[in-house]
Coordinates of C-alpha atoms and ligand atoms in Angstrom, one line a residue:
M14 CA -29.5 67.1 -26.2
M15 CA -32.7 65.2 -25.3
H16 CA -32.7 63.2 -22.2
N17 CA -35.2 60.4 -21.9
L18 CA -35.9 59.8 -18.2
A19 CA -38.0 57.3 -16.3
V20 CA -39.6 58.6 -13.1
I21 CA -40.9 56.3 -10.4
P22 CA -42.5 58.5 -7.7
G23 CA -43.4 55.3 -5.7
D24 CA -44.9 55.2 -2.2
G25 CA -45.6 57.4 0.7
T26 CA -43.8 60.7 0.5
G27 CA -41.9 59.6 -2.7
P28 CA -44.3 61.5 -5.0
E29 CA -44.0 64.7 -3.0
V30 CA -40.2 64.8 -3.1
V31 CA -40.0 63.7 -6.7
R32 CA -42.3 66.5 -7.7
E33 CA -39.8 69.0 -6.2
A34 CA -36.9 67.3 -8.0
I35 CA -38.8 67.6 -11.3
K36 CA -39.5 71.3 -10.5
V37 CA -35.7 71.8 -10.2
L38 CA -35.1 69.8 -13.4
A39 CA -37.5 72.0 -15.3
R40 CA -35.6 75.2 -14.4
V41 CA -32.0 73.8 -14.6
S42 CA -32.7 72.4 -18.1
E43 CA -33.7 76.0 -19.2
I44 CA -30.6 77.5 -17.6
H45 CA -28.2 74.9 -19.2
G46 CA -30.1 74.5 -22.4
F47 CA -30.9 70.8 -22.6
K48 CA -34.2 69.1 -23.2
Y49 CA -35.7 66.2 -21.4
K50 CA -38.8 63.9 -21.5
T51 CA -40.1 62.1 -18.5
R52 CA -42.3 59.0 -18.3
E53 CA -43.9 58.1 -15.0
F54 CA -44.2 54.6 -13.8
D55 CA -46.7 53.8 -11.1
F56 CA -44.7 51.0 -9.4
G57 CA -45.2 50.7 -5.7
G58 CA -47.5 49.6 -2.9
E59 CA -50.7 51.1 -4.2
R60 CA -50.4 49.3 -7.5
Y61 CA -49.5 46.1 -5.8
L62 CA -52.5 46.3 -3.5
R63 CA -54.7 47.0 -6.5
T64 CA -53.3 44.4 -8.9
G65 CA -51.1 42.0 -7.0
K66 CA -48.3 43.0 -9.3
T67 CA -44.8 44.3 -8.4
I68 CA -43.1 44.7 -11.7
D69 CA -42.7 42.3 -14.6
E70 CA -40.6 41.7 -17.7
T71 CA -42.5 44.3 -19.7
D72 CA -42.0 46.9 -17.0
L73 CA -38.3 46.2 -16.9
K74 CA -38.0 46.3 -20.7
E75 CA -39.7 49.7 -20.7
L76 CA -37.4 51.0 -18.0
K77 CA -34.4 50.0 -20.0
D78 CA -35.5 52.2 -22.8
H79 CA -34.6 55.2 -20.7
E80 CA -31.3 57.0 -20.2
A81 CA -31.7 57.1 -16.4
I82 CA -34.3 56.6 -13.7
L83 CA -35.3 58.8 -10.8
L84 CA -37.0 57.0 -7.9
G85 CA -38.9 58.5 -5.0
A86 CA -39.3 55.6 -2.5
I87 CA -40.7 52.1 -2.3
G88 CA -42.4 50.8 0.9
H89 CA -46.0 50.6 2.0
P90 CA -47.3 50.0 5.5
D91 CA -50.1 47.7 4.3
V92 CA -47.7 45.4 2.3
K93 CA -45.7 42.7 4.1
P94 CA -42.0 43.6 4.4
G95 CA -39.9 42.1 1.6
I96 CA -42.5 42.0 -1.2
L97 CA -42.0 45.5 -2.6
E98 CA -38.3 45.7 -1.7
Q99 CA -37.5 42.5 -3.5
G100 CA -40.2 42.7 -6.2
I101 CA -39.4 46.3 -7.2
L102 CA -36.3 47.9 -5.8
L103 CA -33.9 44.8 -5.8
N104 CA -35.5 43.6 -8.9
I105 CA -34.6 46.8 -10.8
R106 CA -31.1 46.8 -9.3
F107 CA -30.5 43.2 -10.3
S108 CA -32.3 43.1 -13.6
L109 CA -30.6 46.3 -14.9
D110 CA -27.3 45.1 -13.4
Q111 CA -26.8 48.3 -11.4
Y112 CA -23.9 46.7 -9.7
I113 CA -22.7 49.8 -7.9
N114 CA -24.5 51.7 -5.1
L115 CA -22.8 55.1 -4.9
R116 CA -23.5 56.9 -1.7
P117 CA -21.8 60.3 -1.0
V118 CA -21.5 61.2 2.6
K119 CA -21.1 65.0 2.7
L120 CA -21.9 67.4 5.5
Y121 CA -23.3 70.6 4.0
S122 CA -23.5 72.5 7.2
S123 CA -22.0 71.8 10.6
K124 CA -25.2 72.9 12.2
F125 CA -26.8 69.6 11.0
C126 CA -24.0 67.4 12.3
P127 CA -24.7 65.3 15.4
L128 CA -21.0 64.9 16.0
K129 CA -19.3 67.3 18.4
D130 CA -16.6 69.6 16.8
K131 CA -16.9 68.2 13.3
T132 CA -17.2 70.6 10.4
E133 CA -17.9 70.5 6.6
A134 CA -14.2 69.8 6.0
D135 CA -14.3 66.7 8.2
I136 CA -17.2 64.9 6.6
D137 CA -16.8 64.4 2.8
F138 CA -16.4 60.9 1.6
V139 CA -18.1 58.4 -0.7
V140 CA -19.1 54.8 -0.1
V141 CA -19.0 52.5 -3.1
R142 CA -21.3 49.7 -2.2
E143 CA -21.4 46.5 -4.2
N144 CA -25.1 46.3 -5.3
S145 CA -25.7 43.0 -7.0
E146 CA -24.3 40.1 -4.9
G147 CA -23.3 39.3 -1.3
L148 CA -26.1 38.4 1.1
Y149 CA -28.6 40.2 -1.2
K150 CA -28.3 37.4 -3.7
G151 CA -31.0 35.6 -1.6
M152 CA -29.2 32.3 -1.5
G153 CA -29.9 30.0 1.4
E154 CA -32.3 27.5 2.8
F155 CA -34.3 26.3 5.7
R156 CA -33.5 22.9 7.2
A157 CA -36.1 21.2 9.3
K158 CA -38.2 24.3 9.1
G159 CA -40.6 24.7 12.0
T160 CA -39.0 22.1 14.2
K161 CA -36.8 22.7 17.2
D162 CA -33.8 21.6 15.1
E163 CA -34.5 24.2 12.5
V164 CA -31.5 25.9 10.8
A165 CA -31.8 28.9 8.5
I166 CA -28.8 29.4 6.2
Q167 CA -28.2 32.7 4.4
L168 CA -25.2 32.7 2.1
S169 CA -23.0 35.5 0.9
Y170 CA -22.3 35.2 -2.8
N171 CA -19.1 36.8 -4.1
S172 CA -18.0 36.1 -7.6
R173 CA -14.5 37.1 -8.8
K174 CA -16.1 39.0 -11.6
G175 CA -18.5 40.8 -9.4
V176 CA -15.9 41.7 -6.8
E177 CA -13.5 42.8 -9.5
R178 CA -15.9 45.1 -11.4
C179 CA -16.9 46.7 -8.1
L180 CA -13.3 47.3 -7.0
R181 CA -12.3 48.6 -10.4
Y182 CA -15.1 51.1 -10.3
A183 CA -14.0 52.2 -6.9
F184 CA -10.4 52.7 -8.0
E185 CA -11.5 54.6 -11.1
Y186 CA -13.8 56.7 -9.0
T187 CA -11.1 57.5 -6.5
R188 CA -8.8 58.5 -9.3
K189 CA -11.4 60.9 -10.7
R190 CA -12.4 62.4 -7.4
A191 CA -10.2 65.4 -6.8
R192 CA -9.6 64.8 -3.2
E193 CA -7.1 62.7 -1.2
K194 CA -7.0 59.6 -3.5
K195 CA -7.4 57.2 -0.6
L196 CA -9.3 54.1 -1.1
M197 CA -10.3 52.0 1.9
L198 CA -11.6 48.4 1.7
C199 CA -14.1 47.9 4.4
G200 CA -14.6 44.2 5.2
K201 CA -14.3 41.5 7.9
T202 CA -11.2 39.5 6.9
N203 CA -10.8 38.2 10.5
V204 CA -14.0 36.2 10.5
L205 CA -15.6 36.0 7.0
T206 CA -12.5 34.3 5.6
Y207 CA -13.8 33.2 2.2
A208 CA -15.5 36.3 1.0
W209 CA -13.0 38.8 2.4
D210 CA -10.0 36.8 1.3
L211 CA -11.3 37.1 -2.3
W212 CA -12.0 40.9 -1.9
Q213 CA -8.6 41.5 -0.3
R214 CA -6.7 39.5 -3.0
V215 CA -8.4 41.3 -5.9
F216 CA -8.0 44.7 -4.1
D217 CA -4.2 44.0 -3.7
E218 CA -4.0 42.8 -7.3
L219 CA -5.6 45.9 -8.8
G220 CA -3.9 48.3 -6.6
P221 CA -0.6 48.6 -8.5
Q222 CA -2.5 49.7 -11.6
Y223 CA -3.4 52.8 -9.7
P224 CA -0.1 53.9 -8.2
E225 CA -1.4 57.4 -7.2
I226 CA -4.1 55.8 -4.9
S227 CA -3.1 54.9 -1.4
R228 CA -4.8 51.8 -0.2
D229 CA -6.1 50.9 3.2
Y230 CA -8.2 48.3 4.9
A231 CA -10.5 48.4 7.9
H232 CA -12.9 45.9 9.5
V233 CA -16.5 47.0 9.2
D234 CA -17.0 47.3 13.0
A235 CA -14.0 49.6 13.3
T236 CA -15.3 51.5 10.3
T237 CA -18.5 52.4 12.1
M238 CA -16.4 53.6 15.1
W239 CA -14.3 55.9 13.0
F240 CA -17.4 57.3 11.2
V241 CA -18.2 58.8 14.5
K242 CA -14.8 59.5 15.9
N243 CA -12.6 60.4 12.9
P244 CA -14.8 60.8 9.8
E245 CA -12.1 63.1 8.3
W246 CA -9.9 59.9 7.7
F247 CA -12.1 58.8 4.8
D248 CA -12.1 59.6 1.1
V249 CA -13.5 56.6 -0.7
I250 CA -14.7 53.4 0.9
V251 CA -15.5 50.3 -1.0
T252 CA -17.4 47.4 0.5
D253 CA -19.9 44.6 -0.1
N254 CA -23.7 44.9 -0.3
I255 CA -24.7 44.3 3.3
F256 CA -21.9 46.2 5.0
G257 CA -22.5 49.1 2.5
D258 CA -26.2 49.1 3.4
I259 CA -25.4 49.4 7.1
I260 CA -22.6 51.9 7.1
T261 CA -24.4 54.2 4.7
D262 CA -27.3 54.7 7.2
L263 CA -24.7 55.7 9.7
G264 CA -23.1 57.9 7.0
A265 CA -26.5 59.5 6.4
M266 CA -26.8 60.4 10.0
I267 CA -23.4 62.1 10.3
Q268 CA -24.1 64.2 7.2
G269 CA -27.3 65.5 8.7
G270 CA -29.9 62.7 8.3
M271 CA -32.1 61.1 5.7
G272 CA -33.5 64.4 4.6
I273 CA -30.2 65.0 2.7
A274 CA -28.8 61.6 1.8
A275 CA -28.9 60.5 -1.8
G276 CA -27.5 57.6 -3.7
G277 CA -27.2 56.1 -7.2
N278 CA -27.7 52.6 -8.3
I279 CA -25.2 52.5 -11.1
N280 CA -24.7 50.4 -14.1
P281 CA -21.7 52.1 -15.7
E282 CA -22.5 50.5 -19.1
G283 CA -26.3 50.8 -18.8
V284 CA -29.3 52.4 -17.1
S285 CA -28.8 53.8 -13.6
M286 CA -31.3 54.8 -11.0
F287 CA -31.0 57.6 -8.5
E288 CA -32.9 57.9 -5.2
P289 CA -33.1 59.6 -1.9
I290 CA -32.1 56.9 0.5
G291 CA -34.6 57.7 3.2
G292 CA -37.6 55.5 2.4
S293 CA -41.3 56.3 2.0
A294 CA -41.9 57.8 5.5
P295 CA -45.6 57.0 5.4
K296 CA -46.6 58.9 8.4
Y297 CA -45.7 62.2 6.7
T298 CA -47.5 61.4 3.5
G299 CA -49.5 64.3 2.0
K300 CA -48.5 66.7 4.8
N301 CA -46.1 68.8 2.7
V302 CA -43.5 68.5 5.5
I303 CA -40.9 66.0 4.2
N304 CA -37.5 67.3 3.1
P305 CA -37.1 67.1 -0.6
L306 CA -33.4 68.0 -0.6
A307 CA -32.3 64.3 -0.8
A308 CA -34.4 63.7 -3.9
I309 CA -33.1 66.9 -5.4
A310 CA -29.6 65.8 -4.6
A311 CA -30.4 62.5 -6.3
L312 CA -31.5 64.5 -9.4
G313 CA -28.1 66.2 -9.2
M314 CA -26.4 62.8 -9.3
L315 CA -28.6 61.7 -12.2
L316 CA -27.7 64.8 -14.2
D317 CA -24.0 64.1 -13.7
N318 CA -24.6 60.5 -14.9
V319 CA -26.3 61.7 -18.1
G320 CA -23.5 64.0 -19.0
E321 CA -25.0 67.3 -17.7
E322 CA -22.1 68.0 -15.3
E323 CA -22.6 71.7 -15.1
A324 CA -26.3 71.4 -14.4
A325 CA -25.4 68.7 -11.8
Q326 CA -23.0 71.1 -10.0
N327 CA -25.5 73.9 -10.1
V328 CA -28.1 71.7 -8.5
E329 CA -25.7 70.5 -5.8
Q330 CA -24.6 74.1 -5.0
A331 CA -28.2 75.2 -4.7
V332 CA -29.0 72.4 -2.4
V333 CA -26.0 73.3 -0.2
K334 CA -27.0 76.9 -0.1
V335 CA -30.5 76.2 0.9
A336 CA -29.5 73.7 3.5
K337 CA -26.9 76.1 4.9
D338 CA -28.6 79.4 4.7
D339 CA -32.3 78.7 4.9
L340 CA -33.3 75.5 6.7
Q341 CA -33.5 75.3 10.5
S342 CA -33.3 71.5 10.4
L343 CA -33.2 68.8 7.8
G344 CA -35.8 66.8 9.5
A345 CA -39.5 66.5 8.3
G346 CA -41.7 69.1 9.9
R347 CA -38.8 71.0 11.4
M348 CA -37.2 72.7 8.4
G349 CA -39.0 76.1 8.9
Y350 CA -40.4 75.6 5.4
S351 CA -42.8 73.2 3.7
T352 CA -41.7 70.6 1.1
T353 CA -42.9 72.8 -1.8
E354 CA -41.2 75.9 -0.4
V355 CA -37.9 74.1 -0.1
G356 CA -38.2 73.1 -3.8
D357 CA -38.9 76.7 -4.6
L358 CA -35.9 77.8 -2.6
V359 CA -33.6 75.5 -4.5
V360 CA -35.0 76.8 -7.9
K361 CA -34.3 80.3 -6.7
N362 CA -30.8 79.5 -5.7
L363 CA -29.8 78.0 -9.0
A364 CA -27.0 80.0 -10.6
E365 CA -28.3 81.7 -13.7
K366 CA -25.5 80.6 -15.9
G367 CA -23.5 77.5 -14.8
Ligands
LIG421 C1 -31.3 50.7 0.8 C2 -32.5 50.0 1.5 C3 -32.7 48.7 0.7 C4 -31.4 47.9 0.9 C5 -33.9 47.9 1.2 C6 -35.2 48.7 1.1 C7 -34.1 46.6 0.4 O1 -32.3 49.8 2.8 O2 -31.4 51.1 -0.3 O3 -30.3 50.8 1.5 O4 -31.3 47.2 1.9 O5 -30.6 48.0 0.0
LIG422 MN1 -30.4 50.6 3.6

Protein backbone atom coordinates (compact mmCIF):
# COMPACT_ATOMS: atom_id res chain seq x y z
CA MET A 1 0.00 0.00 0.00
CA MET A 2 1.36 3.40 -1.01
CA HIS A 3 0.48 6.36 1.17
CA ASN A 4 0.69 9.76 -0.37
CA LEU A 5 1.33 12.26 2.41
CA ALA A 6 1.59 16.04 2.54
CA VAL A 7 4.01 17.49 5.06
CA ILE A 8 3.89 21.09 6.28
CA PRO A 9 6.92 21.61 8.55
CA GLY A 10 5.85 25.23 9.11
CA ASP A 11 7.41 27.75 11.46
CA GLY A 12 9.78 27.86 14.41
CA THR A 13 10.51 24.44 15.82
CA GLY A 14 7.94 22.83 13.48
CA PRO A 15 10.56 21.59 10.99
CA GLU A 16 12.69 20.08 13.77
CA VAL A 17 9.89 18.01 15.26
CA VAL A 18 8.51 17.00 11.86
CA ARG A 19 11.98 15.73 10.88
CA GLU A 20 11.90 13.35 13.85
CA ALA A 21 8.39 12.19 12.99
CA ILE A 22 9.51 11.42 9.43
CA LYS A 23 12.51 9.53 10.81
CA VAL A 24 10.08 7.35 12.76
CA LEU A 25 7.85 6.99 9.70
CA ALA A 26 10.78 5.72 7.64
CA ARG A 27 11.50 2.95 10.11
CA VAL A 28 7.94 2.00 10.99
CA SER A 29 7.08 1.68 7.29
CA GLU A 30 9.89 -0.87 6.89
CA ILE A 31 8.74 -2.84 9.92
CA HIS A 32 5.11 -2.95 8.82
CA GLY A 33 5.79 -3.20 5.12
CA PHE A 34 4.04 -0.21 3.64
CA LYS A 35 5.30 2.44 1.27
CA TYR A 36 4.83 6.16 1.39
CA LYS A 37 5.64 9.31 -0.52
CA THR A 38 5.89 12.71 1.10
CA ARG A 39 5.59 16.11 -0.48
CA GLU A 40 6.67 19.12 1.52
CA PHE A 41 4.77 22.41 1.47
CA ASP A 42 6.57 25.54 2.63
CA PHE A 43 3.51 27.30 4.10
CA GLY A 44 4.27 29.49 7.07
CA GLY A 45 5.65 32.77 8.32
CA GLU A 46 8.87 32.76 6.29
CA ARG A 47 7.04 32.34 3.01
CA TYR A 48 4.47 34.93 4.03
CA LEU A 49 7.17 37.49 4.83
CA ARG A 50 8.88 36.75 1.52
CA THR A 51 5.84 36.70 -0.75
CA GLY A 52 2.88 38.14 1.16
CA LYS A 53 1.06 34.87 0.56
CA THR A 54 -0.54 32.60 3.16
CA ILE A 55 -2.12 29.89 1.02
CA ASP A 56 -4.31 30.06 -2.04
CA GLU A 57 -6.74 27.89 -4.00
CA THR A 58 -3.95 26.08 -5.84
CA ASP A 59 -2.25 25.18 -2.56
CA LEU A 60 -5.51 23.86 -1.17
CA LYS A 61 -6.16 21.85 -4.30
CA GLU A 62 -2.69 20.31 -4.09
CA LEU A 63 -3.16 19.47 -0.41
CA LYS A 64 -6.40 17.72 -1.26
CA ASP A 65 -4.52 15.38 -3.58
CA HIS A 66 -2.99 13.68 -0.53
CA GLU A 67 -4.24 10.99 1.77
CA ALA A 68 -3.36 12.90 4.93
CA ILE A 69 -1.31 15.87 6.13
CA LEU A 70 1.33 16.15 8.84
CA LEU A 71 1.75 19.67 10.20
CA GLY A 72 4.57 20.97 12.40
CA ALA A 73 3.46 24.38 13.61
CA ILE A 74 2.23 27.70 12.26
CA GLY A 75 3.10 31.01 13.95
CA HIS A 76 5.89 33.55 13.45
CA PRO A 77 7.01 36.32 15.83
CA ASP A 78 7.37 38.85 12.98
CA VAL A 79 3.85 38.34 11.62
CA LYS A 80 0.87 40.05 13.22
CA PRO A 81 -1.25 37.57 15.22
CA GLY A 82 -4.19 36.24 13.24
CA ILE A 83 -2.77 36.37 9.73
CA LEU A 84 -1.08 32.97 9.64
CA GLU A 85 -3.59 31.35 11.99
CA GLN A 86 -6.52 32.40 9.82
CA GLY A 87 -4.72 32.34 6.48
CA ILE A 88 -3.16 28.92 6.89
CA LEU A 89 -4.32 26.81 9.84
CA LEU A 90 -8.01 27.74 9.95
CA ASN A 91 -8.10 28.02 6.17
CA ILE A 92 -6.99 24.39 5.82
CA ARG A 93 -9.35 23.19 8.56
CA PHE A 94 -12.32 24.96 6.94
CA SER A 95 -11.49 24.44 3.27
CA LEU A 96 -10.86 20.73 3.74
CA ASP A 97 -13.90 20.55 6.00
CA GLN A 98 -11.95 18.97 8.83
CA TYR A 99 -14.92 19.30 11.11
CA ILE A 100 -13.55 17.30 14.01
CA ASN A 101 -10.59 18.21 16.17
CA LEU A 102 -9.70 15.04 18.02
CA ARG A 103 -7.50 15.54 21.06
CA PRO A 104 -6.56 12.59 23.22
CA VAL A 105 -5.57 13.46 26.78
CA LYS A 106 -3.49 10.59 28.06
CA LEU A 107 -0.94 10.55 30.83
CA TYR A 108 1.97 8.34 29.78
CA SER A 109 3.80 8.51 33.07
CA SER A 110 2.69 9.82 36.43
CA LYS A 111 6.07 11.48 36.85
CA PHE A 112 4.96 14.12 34.32
CA CYS A 113 1.60 14.89 35.92
CA PRO A 114 1.26 18.19 37.77
CA LEU A 115 -1.73 16.82 39.70
CA LYS A 116 -1.05 15.28 43.08
CA ASP A 117 -1.86 11.57 43.44
CA LYS A 118 -3.06 11.05 39.86
CA THR A 119 -1.68 8.16 37.84
CA GLU A 120 -1.78 6.84 34.27
CA ALA A 121 -5.07 5.08 35.04
CA ASP A 122 -6.71 8.37 36.03
CA ILE A 123 -5.95 10.43 32.95
CA ASP A 124 -7.07 8.79 29.75
CA PHE A 125 -9.82 10.55 27.87
CA VAL A 126 -10.49 12.14 24.49
CA VAL A 127 -11.92 15.51 23.59
CA VAL A 128 -13.95 15.70 20.38
CA ARG A 129 -13.89 19.37 19.49
CA GLU A 130 -16.14 20.75 16.76
CA ASN A 131 -13.69 22.29 14.30
CA SER A 132 -15.61 24.18 11.64
CA GLU A 133 -18.18 26.45 13.30
CA GLY A 134 -18.95 28.24 16.55
CA LEU A 135 -17.06 31.42 17.33
CA TYR A 136 -14.38 30.39 14.84
CA LYS A 137 -16.74 31.09 11.95
CA GLY A 138 -15.60 34.71 12.24
CA MET A 139 -19.07 36.22 12.13
CA GLY A 140 -19.63 39.56 13.72
CA GLU A 141 -19.20 43.26 13.28
CA PHE A 142 -18.04 46.51 14.76
CA ARG A 143 -20.60 49.17 15.43
CA ALA A 144 -19.47 52.77 15.78
CA LYS A 145 -15.88 51.59 15.56
CA GLY A 146 -13.38 53.87 17.22
CA THR A 147 -16.01 55.91 19.05
CA LYS A 148 -16.84 55.77 22.73
CA ASP A 149 -20.07 53.97 21.83
CA GLU A 150 -18.27 51.22 20.00
CA VAL A 151 -19.71 47.71 20.14
CA ALA A 152 -17.87 44.64 18.88
CA ILE A 153 -20.09 41.66 18.15
CA GLN A 154 -18.68 38.15 17.77
CA LEU A 155 -21.23 35.48 16.94
CA SER A 156 -21.24 31.76 17.55
CA TYR A 157 -22.61 29.92 14.53
CA ASN A 158 -24.09 26.48 15.20
CA SER A 159 -25.87 24.76 12.35
CA ARG A 160 -28.06 21.74 12.98
CA LYS A 161 -26.02 19.82 10.39
CA GLY A 162 -22.72 20.94 11.87
CA VAL A 163 -23.75 20.04 15.40
CA GLU A 164 -25.24 16.73 14.36
CA ARG A 165 -22.22 15.51 12.40
CA CYS A 166 -19.94 16.38 15.28
CA LEU A 167 -22.12 14.63 17.86
CA ARG A 168 -22.54 11.62 15.62
CA TYR A 169 -18.79 11.33 15.25
CA ALA A 170 -18.44 11.54 19.04
CA PHE A 171 -21.01 8.79 19.61
CA GLU A 172 -19.35 6.56 17.00
CA TYR A 173 -15.94 7.26 18.46
CA THR A 174 -17.13 6.43 21.98
CA ARG A 175 -18.64 3.21 20.70
CA LYS A 176 -15.33 2.14 19.12
CA ARG A 177 -13.16 3.21 22.03
CA ALA A 178 -12.72 0.19 24.23
CA ARG A 179 -13.12 1.97 27.50
CA GLU A 180 -16.07 3.07 29.61
CA LYS A 181 -18.43 4.12 26.81
CA LYS A 182 -19.28 7.37 28.51
CA LEU A 183 -19.91 10.47 26.42
CA MET A 184 -20.12 13.85 28.07
CA LEU A 185 -21.44 16.96 26.40
CA CYS A 186 -19.51 19.98 27.64
CA GLY A 187 -21.38 23.24 27.15
CA LYS A 188 -23.00 26.21 28.82
CA THR A 189 -26.74 25.61 28.69
CA ASN A 190 -27.38 27.97 31.60
CA VAL A 191 -26.21 31.09 29.76
CA LEU A 192 -25.70 30.43 26.04
CA THR A 193 -29.29 29.36 25.63
CA TYR A 194 -29.48 29.26 21.83
CA ALA A 195 -26.34 27.35 20.93
CA TRP A 196 -26.44 24.89 23.79
CA ASP A 197 -30.14 24.30 23.52
CA LEU A 198 -29.50 23.02 20.00
CA TRP A 199 -26.50 20.94 21.07
CA GLN A 200 -28.42 19.42 23.99
CA ARG A 201 -31.47 18.62 21.85
CA VAL A 202 -29.45 16.86 19.16
CA PHE A 203 -27.40 15.05 21.82
CA ASP A 204 -30.57 13.72 23.44
CA GLU A 205 -32.05 12.85 20.06
CA LEU A 206 -29.06 10.78 18.92
CA GLY A 207 -28.47 9.15 22.30
CA PRO A 208 -31.08 6.37 22.02
CA GLN A 209 -29.36 5.17 18.82
CA TYR A 210 -26.37 4.31 21.01
CA PRO A 211 -27.95 2.45 23.94
CA GLU A 212 -24.60 1.12 25.20
CA ILE A 213 -23.26 4.65 25.70
CA SER A 214 -24.05 6.48 28.91
CA ARG A 215 -24.63 10.18 28.40
CA ASP A 216 -23.75 13.01 30.66
CA TYR A 217 -23.63 16.80 30.55
CA ALA A 218 -21.39 19.33 32.30
CA HIS A 219 -20.96 23.07 32.02
CA VAL A 220 -17.60 24.08 30.63
CA ASP A 221 -16.52 25.87 33.81
CA ALA A 222 -17.24 22.80 35.91
CA THR A 223 -15.43 20.67 33.34
CA THR A 224 -12.19 22.57 33.88
CA MET A 225 -12.57 22.10 37.62
CA TRP A 226 -12.98 18.35 37.22
CA PHE A 227 -10.03 18.09 34.81
CA VAL A 228 -7.95 19.02 37.82
CA LYS A 229 -9.90 17.38 40.62
CA ASN A 230 -11.33 14.19 39.07
CA PRO A 231 -9.90 13.56 35.59
CA GLU A 232 -10.71 9.86 36.05
CA TRP A 233 -14.39 10.70 35.53
CA PHE A 234 -13.92 11.31 31.81
CA ASP A 235 -13.97 8.97 28.83
CA VAL A 236 -15.05 10.99 25.77
CA ILE A 237 -16.03 14.66 25.88
CA VAL A 238 -17.73 16.43 23.00
CA THR A 239 -17.87 20.20 22.81
CA ASP A 240 -17.86 23.20 20.50
CA ASN A 241 -14.90 24.91 18.88
CA ILE A 242 -13.97 27.52 21.46
CA PHE A 243 -14.63 25.44 24.56
CA GLY A 244 -12.68 22.60 22.94
CA ASP A 245 -9.79 24.95 22.24
CA ILE A 246 -9.63 26.06 25.85
CA ILE A 247 -10.16 22.78 27.67
CA THR A 248 -7.63 20.93 25.53
CA ASP A 249 -4.84 23.27 26.60
CA LEU A 250 -5.69 22.36 30.17
CA GLY A 251 -5.90 18.73 29.05
CA ALA A 252 -2.41 18.99 27.57
CA MET A 253 -1.07 20.27 30.88
CA ILE A 254 -2.48 17.42 32.96
CA GLN A 255 -1.08 14.87 30.51
CA GLY A 256 2.39 16.31 30.92
CA GLY A 257 2.48 19.42 28.76
CA MET A 258 2.73 20.59 25.16
CA GLY A 259 5.72 18.33 24.57
CA ILE A 260 3.42 15.34 24.36
CA ALA A 261 0.00 16.61 23.23
CA ALA A 262 -1.10 15.74 19.70
CA GLY A 263 -4.32 16.22 17.80
CA GLY A 264 -6.05 15.47 14.54
CA ASN A 265 -8.10 17.78 12.36
CA ILE A 266 -10.37 15.21 10.86
CA ASN A 267 -12.63 15.04 7.87
CA PRO A 268 -13.97 11.50 8.17
CA GLU A 269 -14.83 11.53 4.47
CA GLY A 270 -11.80 13.47 3.25
CA VAL A 271 -8.26 14.58 3.98
CA SER A 272 -7.26 14.96 7.63
CA MET A 273 -4.36 16.84 9.18
CA PHE A 274 -2.38 15.84 12.26
CA GLU A 275 -0.32 18.14 14.43
CA PRO A 276 1.45 18.56 17.73
CA ILE A 277 -0.76 21.13 19.45
CA GLY A 278 2.03 23.10 21.06
CA GLY A 279 2.77 25.81 18.51
CA SER A 280 6.00 26.99 16.93
CA ALA A 281 7.93 27.84 20.15
CA PRO A 282 10.16 30.35 18.30
CA LYS A 283 12.59 30.88 21.14
CA TYR A 284 13.77 27.27 20.89
CA THR A 285 14.16 27.28 17.10
CA GLY A 286 17.30 25.59 15.82
CA LYS A 287 18.54 24.67 19.28
CA ASN A 288 17.73 20.94 19.05
CA VAL A 289 16.04 21.06 22.47
CA ILE A 290 12.32 20.90 21.66
CA ASN A 291 10.42 17.70 22.47
CA PRO A 292 9.42 15.88 19.27
CA LEU A 293 7.17 13.34 21.01
CA ALA A 294 3.98 15.31 20.31
CA ALA A 295 4.80 15.40 16.60
CA ILE A 296 5.65 11.69 16.67
CA ALA A 297 2.37 10.99 18.48
CA ALA A 298 0.63 13.03 15.76
CA LEU A 299 2.27 10.77 13.19
CA GLY A 300 0.83 7.83 15.14
CA MET A 301 -2.65 9.31 14.82
CA LEU A 302 -2.06 9.89 11.11
CA LEU A 303 -1.06 6.26 10.59
CA ASP A 304 -4.21 5.11 12.31
CA ASN A 305 -6.20 7.43 10.04
CA VAL A 306 -4.69 5.99 6.84
CA GLY A 307 -5.40 2.42 7.90
CA GLU A 308 -2.00 1.45 9.31
CA GLU A 309 -3.39 0.60 12.74
CA GLU A 310 -0.58 -1.73 13.78
CA ALA A 311 2.07 0.78 12.83
CA ALA A 312 0.12 3.44 14.71
CA GLN A 313 0.09 1.33 17.86
CA ASN A 314 3.75 0.56 17.50
CA VAL A 315 4.55 4.27 17.31
CA GLU A 316 2.36 5.09 20.28
CA GLN A 317 3.90 2.36 22.40
CA ALA A 318 7.40 3.52 21.53
CA VAL A 319 6.46 7.09 22.47
CA VAL A 320 5.08 5.87 25.80
CA LYS A 321 8.23 3.85 26.53
CA VAL A 322 10.57 6.70 25.73
CA ALA A 323 8.54 9.13 27.82
CA LYS A 324 8.33 6.72 30.72
CA ASP A 325 11.77 5.16 30.76
CA ASP A 326 14.11 7.70 29.23
CA LEU A 327 13.02 11.31 29.51
CA GLN A 328 13.60 13.32 32.67
CA SER A 329 11.02 15.89 31.66
CA LEU A 330 8.77 16.51 28.66
CA GLY A 331 9.72 20.19 28.54
CA ALA A 332 12.09 21.76 26.00
CA GLY A 333 15.69 21.71 27.17
CA ARG A 334 14.93 19.54 30.19
CA MET A 335 14.45 16.13 28.61
CA GLY A 336 17.98 14.92 29.29
CA TYR A 337 18.26 14.38 25.52
CA SER A 338 18.25 16.52 22.40
CA THR A 339 15.39 16.61 19.87
CA THR A 340 17.24 14.30 17.48
CA GLU A 341 18.21 11.90 20.27
CA VAL A 342 14.59 11.58 21.34
CA GLY A 343 13.67 10.74 17.73
CA ASP A 344 16.40 8.09 17.71
CA LEU A 345 15.13 6.66 20.99
CA VAL A 346 11.64 6.28 19.57
CA VAL A 347 13.04 4.50 16.49
CA LYS A 348 15.01 2.19 18.78
CA ASN A 349 11.94 1.40 20.84
CA LEU A 350 9.72 0.41 17.92
CA ALA A 351 8.71 -3.23 18.20
CA GLU A 352 10.37 -5.19 15.42
CA LYS A 353 7.21 -6.88 14.29
CA GLY A 354 3.93 -5.25 15.25
C1 LIG B 1 -5.28 25.25 18.40
C2 LIG B 1 -4.76 26.65 18.27
C3 LIG B 1 -5.54 27.36 17.18
C4 LIG B 1 -7.00 27.35 17.58
C5 LIG B 1 -5.06 28.78 16.87
C6 LIG B 1 -3.59 28.82 16.53
C7 LIG B 1 -5.88 29.41 15.77
O1 LIG B 1 -4.83 27.32 19.47
O2 LIG B 1 -5.11 24.47 17.45
O3 LIG B 1 -5.87 24.93 19.43
O4 LIG B 1 -7.44 28.23 18.31
O5 LIG B 1 -7.70 26.45 17.15
MN1 LIG C 1 -5.59 26.11 21.09
